[in-house]
Coordinates of C-alpha atoms in Angstrom, one line a residue:
Chain A
M104 CA -19.4 6.7 -10.8
Q105 CA -19.0 5.7 -14.6
N106 CA -20.6 2.8 -16.1
F107 CA -18.5 0.1 -16.8
D108 CA -18.6 -4.0 -16.9
Y109 CA -16.7 -6.3 -14.0
I110 CA -15.4 -9.6 -15.3
R111 CA -13.2 -11.9 -12.3
V112 CA -10.7 -14.2 -14.3
K113 CA -9.2 -17.1 -12.2
S114 CA -6.2 -17.7 -14.4
K115 CA -3.3 -16.1 -16.1
D116 CA -4.1 -17.9 -19.3
E117 CA -7.7 -16.2 -19.1
L118 CA -6.4 -13.1 -18.4
S119 CA -4.2 -13.0 -21.2
E120 CA -6.7 -14.8 -23.6
L121 CA -9.2 -11.6 -22.4
L122 CA -6.3 -9.3 -22.9
D123 CA -5.4 -10.2 -26.2
K124 CA -9.2 -10.5 -28.0
Q125 CA -10.8 -7.3 -26.0
N126 CA -10.6 -3.9 -28.1
K127 CA -12.4 -2.0 -25.3
E128 CA -10.6 -0.1 -22.9
I129 CA -9.9 -2.7 -20.2
K130 CA -8.3 -1.9 -16.6
L131 CA -7.2 -4.6 -14.6
L132 CA -8.2 -4.2 -10.7
S133 CA -6.2 -5.5 -7.8
G134 CA -6.3 -3.7 -4.5
G135 CA -8.4 -0.5 -6.1
T136 CA -7.3 2.0 -3.8
D137 CA -6.1 4.3 -6.8
L138 CA -8.0 2.8 -9.4
I139 CA -11.4 2.8 -8.0
P140 CA -10.9 6.8 -6.6
Q141 CA -9.9 7.8 -10.3
L142 CA -13.1 5.8 -11.9
R143 CA -15.4 7.9 -9.3
E144 CA -13.6 11.1 -10.7
G145 CA -14.5 10.3 -14.2
K146 CA -10.4 10.6 -14.9
K147 CA -10.2 7.1 -16.4
D148 CA -12.2 6.2 -19.7
I149 CA -13.0 2.3 -18.6
E150 CA -15.3 0.0 -20.3
I151 CA -14.5 -3.2 -18.4
I152 CA -12.4 -3.7 -15.0
V153 CA -11.2 -7.4 -14.4
D154 CA -10.5 -8.3 -11.3
V155 CA -7.5 -10.5 -10.7
K156 CA -7.2 -10.9 -7.1
N157 CA -8.5 -14.7 -7.9
I158 CA -5.7 -15.4 -9.9
N159 CA -3.9 -18.2 -7.1
E160 CA -0.1 -16.9 -9.2
M161 CA -0.8 -13.2 -8.8
N162 CA -1.3 -14.1 -4.8
E163 CA 2.3 -15.7 -4.6
L164 CA 4.5 -14.2 -2.4
S165 CA 7.3 -16.4 -2.2
F166 CA 11.3 -16.9 -1.7
D167 CA 13.5 -19.0 -3.5
N168 CA 17.3 -19.2 -2.5
T169 CA 18.7 -18.6 -5.9
L170 CA 15.8 -16.6 -7.6
G171 CA 15.1 -14.5 -4.4
L172 CA 11.9 -13.0 -3.2
Y173 CA 8.8 -13.3 -5.6
I174 CA 5.6 -10.7 -5.1
G175 CA 3.1 -11.8 -7.2
A176 CA 1.0 -8.3 -8.7
A177 CA -2.2 -8.6 -6.3
V178 CA -0.4 -9.7 -3.3
S179 CA -1.1 -7.1 -0.6
C180 CA 1.4 -4.5 1.3
L181 CA -0.2 -6.2 4.4
N182 CA 0.7 -9.7 3.3
I183 CA 4.0 -8.5 2.5
C184 CA 4.4 -6.5 5.8
Q185 CA 3.5 -9.6 8.0
D186 CA 5.7 -11.8 6.2
V187 CA 8.9 -12.8 8.7
K188 CA 11.4 -13.6 5.5
V189 CA 10.9 -10.1 4.0
K190 CA 10.6 -8.4 7.3
T191 CA 14.0 -9.7 8.3
M192 CA 15.7 -10.0 4.4
Y193 CA 14.3 -6.6 3.0
P194 CA 13.7 -4.2 5.8
G195 CA 14.4 -1.4 2.8
L196 CA 11.8 -2.9 1.0
I197 CA 9.4 -2.9 4.3
D198 CA 10.6 0.6 4.8
A199 CA 8.5 1.8 1.9
I200 CA 5.7 -0.8 1.5
S201 CA 4.5 0.1 5.1
L202 CA 4.1 3.4 4.4
I203 CA 1.3 3.3 1.5
G204 CA -1.3 4.3 3.4
G205 CA -3.2 3.2 6.7
V206 CA -4.0 0.0 8.0
Q207 CA -7.2 0.0 5.6
I208 CA -5.4 0.7 2.7
Q209 CA -2.3 -1.6 3.7
G210 CA -5.1 -4.7 3.4
R211 CA -6.3 -3.9 -0.3
A212 CA -3.2 -2.0 -1.7
S213 CA -0.8 -4.0 -3.9
V214 CA 2.8 -3.8 -4.8
G215 CA 1.6 -4.6 -8.4
G216 CA -0.9 -1.7 -8.4
N217 CA 1.4 0.6 -6.8
L218 CA 4.0 0.3 -10.1
C219 CA 1.2 -0.1 -12.5
N220 CA -0.4 3.1 -11.3
S221 CA 3.0 4.6 -11.9
S222 CA 2.5 7.5 -9.8
P223 CA 5.9 9.8 -9.9
A224 CA 5.4 9.9 -6.0
A225 CA 4.8 6.0 -5.5
D226 CA 6.4 4.9 -2.3
S227 CA 7.4 1.0 -3.6
I228 CA 9.1 1.9 -6.7
P229 CA 12.4 3.7 -5.5
A230 CA 12.5 0.9 -2.8
L231 CA 12.3 -1.8 -5.2
I232 CA 14.2 -0.3 -7.9
V233 CA 17.5 -0.1 -5.6
H234 CA 16.9 -3.7 -5.0
K235 CA 17.3 -4.5 -8.5
S236 CA 14.2 -5.8 -8.8
I237 CA 12.2 -6.8 -12.4
C238 CA 8.7 -6.7 -13.5
I239 CA 7.7 -9.9 -14.9
I240 CA 5.4 -9.1 -17.5
E241 CA 3.2 -11.6 -19.6
S242 CA 0.7 -11.8 -22.3
K243 CA -0.4 -14.0 -24.6
D244 CA 2.9 -14.0 -26.6
G245 CA 4.9 -14.9 -23.6
I246 CA 6.9 -13.4 -20.8
R247 CA 9.7 -10.4 -20.9
E248 CA 11.2 -9.1 -17.7
V249 CA 11.7 -5.2 -17.1
P250 CA 14.0 -3.4 -14.7
V251 CA 11.4 -1.4 -12.3
E252 CA 13.8 1.9 -13.4
Q253 CA 12.5 1.1 -16.8
F254 CA 9.1 0.6 -16.2
C255 CA 7.4 4.1 -15.8
T256 CA 7.1 6.2 -18.7
G257 CA 5.5 9.4 -17.5
P258 CA 3.0 10.3 -15.0
G259 CA 0.5 7.4 -14.8
K260 CA 1.9 5.6 -18.0
N261 CA 4.4 2.3 -18.1
V262 CA 5.7 0.3 -20.6
L263 CA 2.5 -2.2 -20.5
N264 CA 1.1 -3.1 -24.3
K265 CA -2.8 -3.3 -24.4
N266 CA -2.5 -6.9 -24.7
E267 CA 0.1 -7.3 -21.2
F268 CA -0.3 -7.5 -17.8
L269 CA 2.4 -7.2 -14.6
A270 CA 2.2 -10.8 -13.3
G271 CA 4.8 -10.2 -10.8
I272 CA 7.8 -8.6 -9.3
R273 CA 11.1 -10.4 -8.3
V274 CA 13.3 -8.8 -6.1
P275 CA 16.9 -10.6 -6.3
K276 CA 18.4 -12.6 -2.7
V277 CA 20.5 -10.3 -1.1
D278 CA 23.9 -10.6 0.7
P279 CA 24.7 -10.1 3.9
E280 CA 26.8 -7.8 2.7
F281 CA 23.6 -5.8 1.3
G282 CA 22.1 -2.9 3.0
A283 CA 18.8 -0.8 1.9
A284 CA 16.4 1.7 3.2
Y285 CA 13.7 4.2 2.1
L286 CA 12.9 7.5 3.4
R287 CA 10.4 9.8 2.4
F288 CA 9.2 13.3 3.7
I289 CA 5.8 14.0 4.3
P290 CA 3.6 16.9 6.4
R291 CA 2.3 14.5 8.9
N292 CA 3.2 11.3 10.3
E293 CA 1.0 9.2 8.6
M294 CA -1.4 8.8 5.7
D295 CA 0.1 11.1 3.0
I296 CA 1.8 11.1 -0.6
A297 CA 5.6 11.7 -0.6
V298 CA 6.6 15.1 -1.2
V299 CA 10.3 13.6 -1.7
G300 CA 10.7 9.7 -1.2
V301 CA 14.5 8.6 -1.3
G302 CA 15.5 4.7 -1.9
A303 CA 19.3 3.8 -1.4
S304 CA 21.3 0.8 -1.0
V305 CA 24.8 -0.4 -0.8
E306 CA 27.0 -3.2 -0.4
I307 CA 30.0 -3.3 2.0
K308 CA 32.9 -5.7 1.9
E309 CA 35.6 -5.7 4.6
G310 CA 34.4 -2.4 5.6
H311 CA 34.5 -0.8 2.2
I312 CA 31.5 0.4 0.1
T313 CA 31.4 -1.7 -3.3
T314 CA 28.4 -0.6 -4.6
A315 CA 25.6 1.7 -4.4
R316 CA 22.3 2.6 -6.0
L317 CA 20.0 5.4 -5.5
A318 CA 16.2 6.0 -6.9
L319 CA 14.1 9.0 -5.8
G320 CA 10.4 9.6 -5.9
A321 CA 8.1 12.7 -6.6
V322 CA 11.1 15.1 -7.9
D323 CA 10.3 14.3 -12.0
A324 CA 7.9 12.9 -14.2
T325 CA 8.6 9.3 -13.4
P326 CA 10.6 8.0 -10.2
R327 CA 14.1 8.5 -11.3
Y328 CA 17.1 6.0 -10.9
F329 CA 20.6 7.4 -10.5
D330 CA 23.2 4.3 -11.4
D331 CA 26.5 6.8 -11.8
V332 CA 26.8 9.3 -8.6
F333 CA 28.5 7.1 -6.1
E334 CA 32.0 6.8 -7.9
P335 CA 33.3 8.7 -5.2
L336 CA 31.9 6.5 -2.7
L337 CA 33.3 3.2 -4.2
G338 CA 36.0 1.6 -2.3
M339 CA 35.6 4.0 0.7
A340 CA 36.1 2.9 4.3
I341 CA 32.6 3.4 6.1
N342 CA 34.6 5.0 8.9
D343 CA 36.4 7.4 6.6
E344 CA 36.5 10.7 8.1
N345 CA 35.5 12.2 4.6
L346 CA 32.4 10.0 3.9
D347 CA 29.9 12.9 5.7
R348 CA 31.1 15.3 3.2
I349 CA 30.7 13.1 0.3
L350 CA 27.6 12.3 0.9
D351 CA 26.5 16.1 0.8
D352 CA 28.2 16.4 -2.0
I353 CA 26.3 13.5 -3.4
G354 CA 22.9 14.9 -2.0
Q355 CA 24.0 18.6 -3.2
S356 CA 24.8 16.7 -7.2
I357 CA 21.2 14.9 -7.3
S358 CA 19.2 17.9 -6.1
T359 CA 20.7 19.8 -9.6
R360 CA 19.6 16.8 -11.7
I361 CA 16.1 16.8 -10.5
N362 CA 13.2 18.2 -12.3
P363 CA 10.3 18.8 -9.4
I364 CA 7.4 20.5 -10.2
T365 CA 5.4 22.6 -7.5
D366 CA 2.5 21.6 -6.5
M367 CA -0.1 21.2 -3.3
R368 CA 2.1 19.3 -1.5
G369 CA 5.7 21.2 -1.7
S370 CA 7.2 24.0 -4.1
A371 CA 10.4 22.7 -6.8
E372 CA 12.6 24.5 -4.4
Q373 CA 11.3 22.8 -1.2
R374 CA 12.1 19.3 -3.2
K375 CA 15.5 20.0 -4.3
H376 CA 16.4 20.9 -0.6
L377 CA 14.6 17.6 0.7
S378 CA 16.2 15.4 -2.3
K379 CA 19.6 16.8 -0.9
V380 CA 18.9 15.9 2.7
L381 CA 16.9 13.0 2.1
T382 CA 19.9 11.5 -0.3
K383 CA 22.4 11.3 2.6
R384 CA 20.6 10.4 5.6
T385 CA 19.0 7.2 3.5
L386 CA 22.0 6.5 2.1
L387 CA 23.6 6.7 5.7
K388 CA 20.7 4.2 7.2
A389 CA 21.5 2.0 4.1
I390 CA 25.1 1.6 5.3
E391 CA 24.6 1.5 9.0
R392 CA 21.8 -1.5 7.8
A393 CA 24.7 -3.3 5.9
S394 CA 27.3 -2.8 8.8
N395 CA 24.9 -4.2 11.1
Q396 CA 23.5 -7.2 8.9
Q397 CA 27.2 -8.3 9.1
E398 CA 27.7 -7.9 12.7
V399 CA 24.7 -10.4 12.9
N400 CA 26.5 -12.9 10.5
Chain B
M247 CA -22.6 -4.6 -20.9
N248 CA -23.5 -2.9 -17.6
M249 CA -25.4 -6.1 -17.0
K250 CA -26.9 -6.0 -13.5
K251 CA -24.7 -8.8 -10.7
F252 CA -26.4 -11.2 -8.4
I253 CA -24.3 -11.4 -5.3
Q254 CA -24.4 -14.0 -2.5
T255 CA -22.1 -12.9 0.7
S256 CA -22.2 -13.0 4.5
I257 CA -22.8 -9.9 6.5
N258 CA -22.2 -10.2 10.4
N259 CA -22.9 -14.2 10.1
E260 CA -26.3 -13.4 8.0
R261 CA -26.2 -15.0 4.6
V262 CA -27.2 -11.8 2.4
E263 CA -28.0 -11.8 -1.3
F264 CA -28.2 -8.3 -3.4
I265 CA -28.4 -7.1 -6.9
C266 CA -26.1 -4.6 -7.9
E267 CA -24.4 -2.8 -10.7
P268 CA -20.5 -3.3 -11.1
R269 CA -19.5 0.6 -10.3
D270 CA -21.8 0.1 -7.2
S271 CA -19.4 0.5 -4.2
L272 CA -20.1 -1.9 -1.1
L273 CA -20.4 1.2 1.0
S274 CA -23.6 2.6 -1.2
I275 CA -25.2 -1.1 -1.2
L276 CA -24.7 -1.4 2.3
R277 CA -26.4 2.1 3.0
E278 CA -29.0 2.7 0.2
N279 CA -30.0 -1.4 -0.2
L280 CA -29.1 -3.2 2.9
R281 CA -30.1 -0.2 4.8
L282 CA -27.1 -1.0 7.0
T283 CA -26.8 2.6 7.3
G284 CA -24.4 2.5 10.8
T285 CA -21.4 2.5 8.1
K286 CA -21.0 6.2 7.2
E287 CA -19.8 8.0 4.4
G288 CA -17.4 10.2 5.0
C289 CA -15.0 11.7 2.5
N290 CA -16.0 8.5 -0.2
N291 CA -12.3 8.5 -1.5
G292 CA -10.1 6.4 1.2
N293 CA -9.1 8.8 3.4
C294 CA -11.1 9.4 6.4
G295 CA -12.2 5.7 7.5
A296 CA -15.8 6.5 8.5
C297 CA -16.9 3.3 6.0
N298 CA -14.5 0.9 7.7
V299 CA -15.7 -2.9 7.5
I300 CA -13.8 -6.0 8.0
I301 CA -13.9 -8.5 4.8
D302 CA -12.5 -11.9 5.8
G303 CA -10.5 -10.6 8.9
V304 CA -9.4 -7.3 6.7
L305 CA -10.2 -4.1 7.6
V306 CA -11.2 -1.7 4.7
N307 CA -12.5 1.2 3.3
S308 CA -16.2 -0.1 2.0
C309 CA -15.9 2.9 -0.5
L310 CA -13.0 1.7 -2.3
V311 CA -14.4 -1.6 -2.7
L312 CA -16.8 -3.0 -5.6
A313 CA -19.8 -4.4 -4.2
V314 CA -19.2 -7.0 -6.9
E315 CA -15.9 -7.7 -5.3
V316 CA -17.5 -9.3 -2.4
E317 CA -19.4 -12.4 -3.5
G318 CA -18.6 -15.3 -1.2
K319 CA -16.8 -13.3 1.4
K320 CA -17.7 -12.7 5.2
I321 CA -18.2 -9.1 6.0
E322 CA -18.3 -7.6 9.6
T323 CA -20.0 -4.2 10.1
I324 CA -20.8 -2.0 12.9
E325 CA -24.3 -3.3 13.0
G326 CA -22.8 -6.9 14.1
L327 CA -21.1 -5.5 17.2
A328 CA -23.5 -5.1 19.9
G329 CA -25.6 -8.0 21.5
K330 CA -29.1 -8.4 21.9
D331 CA -29.2 -6.6 25.3
D332 CA -25.7 -5.2 25.5
L333 CA -23.3 -3.1 23.5
H334 CA -20.0 -4.5 22.7
P335 CA -16.9 -3.4 25.2
I336 CA -15.3 -1.0 22.6
Q337 CA -18.9 0.7 22.8
N338 CA -19.1 1.0 26.3
A339 CA -15.6 2.2 26.5
F340 CA -16.1 5.0 23.4
L341 CA -19.5 5.9 25.8
E342 CA -17.6 6.2 29.0
E343 CA -14.8 8.1 27.9
A344 CA -16.6 10.1 25.8
A345 CA -14.8 9.3 22.6
L346 CA -17.2 10.7 19.9
Q347 CA -19.2 14.3 19.7
C348 CA -21.1 14.7 16.5
G349 CA -20.4 10.4 16.1
I350 CA -20.1 10.2 12.1
C351 CA -16.4 8.5 12.7
T352 CA -17.2 6.8 15.6
P353 CA -18.6 3.3 13.8
G354 CA -15.2 3.5 11.9
F355 CA -13.3 4.2 14.6
I356 CA -15.1 1.1 16.5
I357 CA -14.3 -1.3 13.6
A358 CA -10.8 -0.1 13.0
T359 CA -10.6 -0.9 17.2
K360 CA -12.1 -4.1 16.6
N361 CA -9.9 -4.9 13.6
L362 CA -6.8 -3.6 15.9
L363 CA -7.6 -5.8 19.0
D364 CA -8.3 -8.6 17.0
I365 CA -5.2 -9.1 15.9
N366 CA -3.3 -7.3 19.0
P367 CA -5.0 -7.5 22.1
N368 CA -2.3 -5.7 23.9
P369 CA -1.5 -2.7 21.8
T370 CA 1.1 0.2 23.3
E371 CA -0.5 3.7 22.9
Q372 CA 1.8 3.9 19.8
E373 CA 0.5 1.2 18.4
I374 CA -3.2 2.2 18.7
R375 CA -2.4 5.6 17.1
K376 CA -0.9 4.5 14.3
S377 CA -3.6 1.8 13.6
L378 CA -6.1 4.7 13.8
A379 CA -4.1 6.8 11.6
G380 CA -6.7 5.7 8.5
N381 CA -9.4 7.1 10.7
L382 CA -10.1 10.9 11.0
C383 CA -12.2 12.7 13.4
R384 CA -13.1 16.4 13.1
C385 CA -14.6 16.7 17.1
T386 CA -12.7 15.1 19.6
G387 CA -8.9 15.7 19.0
Y388 CA -8.2 12.1 19.4
D389 CA -6.8 11.8 22.8
K390 CA -10.5 10.5 24.2
I391 CA -10.8 7.8 21.1
V392 CA -7.2 6.8 21.7
R393 CA -8.1 6.5 25.7
A394 CA -10.8 4.3 25.0
V395 CA -9.3 1.8 23.0
I396 CA -6.7 1.8 26.3
D397 CA -9.5 0.9 28.4
V398 CA -11.1 -1.7 26.6
A399 CA -8.0 -3.3 25.8
K400 CA -6.9 -3.4 29.7
I401 CA -10.8 -4.6 30.8
S402 CA -10.4 -7.6 28.0
N403 CA -6.5 -8.4 29.0
N404 CA -7.9 -8.3 32.8
K405 CA -10.8 -10.9 31.9
G406 CA -8.4 -13.1 30.3
D407 CA -6.3 -13.3 33.5
E408 CA -8.7 -14.1 35.8

């Protein structure tokens, strides 16, 4: 592995200070499940690794009745998936986060790291987007908030400036009318990277769809958010006989608006087909969850 | 820059100190400095589970942990399982079911099994298969491994009932 120095920071102030002063190439280490293989393969020219796992606030996983869920950037997938509140209130997030690697990866990998690694195929990102999640970015200059759909700018690239770090992610509180889901296609049942991943969320009031969001992973240079294809769904009754056909049409439309690549995991053609099929399935699952949620209440 | 670091940690309930470079993985320090060669190197990129150890109760791939990160932690490796005269029940079950052939993946499977049973002493077959999905074996076809885990869970639970 290439040479680098290692610094362990204990507070966000210490981290801001360090990022502000250093001219060297720095990478933040949280779970390291992407970063360490990249260092080993010499893919990144890094001089200093800064371990942020010992910053208390970066390990915060909390829920507030007004603000919703806060996921500190270093919280492991395992801790999120074991949290009873997240499991009951955000099953669409759990769909995605529980898929990131096997048990060994879950214990180390963080959602913050999944975002900052900014892979187009990251599982958590489409799910976060459809939950209207916000990245909380900090630096010595202050705090700024960026919606997750605007965070990634290209494969492995994001909006973070050199002096900034992702402190956490805020996922707004969900109403009982809300339902979300994430589905992906992989060649095996566990431990693989998405060929295509789809996140969807809907809100249903009195049996009618009032909002819908859709985001896809592994179909373009960044995770893609589609905010405008749901006009035909809005106001529609969930038992409308045309729902099935309209979901097919939405899937078809999505498959023409993405720019997938052909690689070892699948061809562009296959990804377009999968996008169509998974868009429909994921929306149906989100609708089902939103309706079940209302029956419970 | 690249100063060597002095690390104090606990491995299998013994206090251990070592010196490492920031770029050394926990796996390489375990095997090459501390001569704890029970933990195996398979893929060295987090896919195969052969290097599994438990740190502070969390199962990890030691190839994806920097040795400098384990300052003050509590590490369990395969060497900590067997007693002075007896094998650990999981090791016995793997032997009974012939759940190994070449043996390279075995320490990882056994540590992953220990982690599973520590958390969930009575897993279903599906839970066992899901929990061991991050461990690869190229010889056994997995069925014997799964059977061994089912056996050891049964034995432990029966003992608990007595």
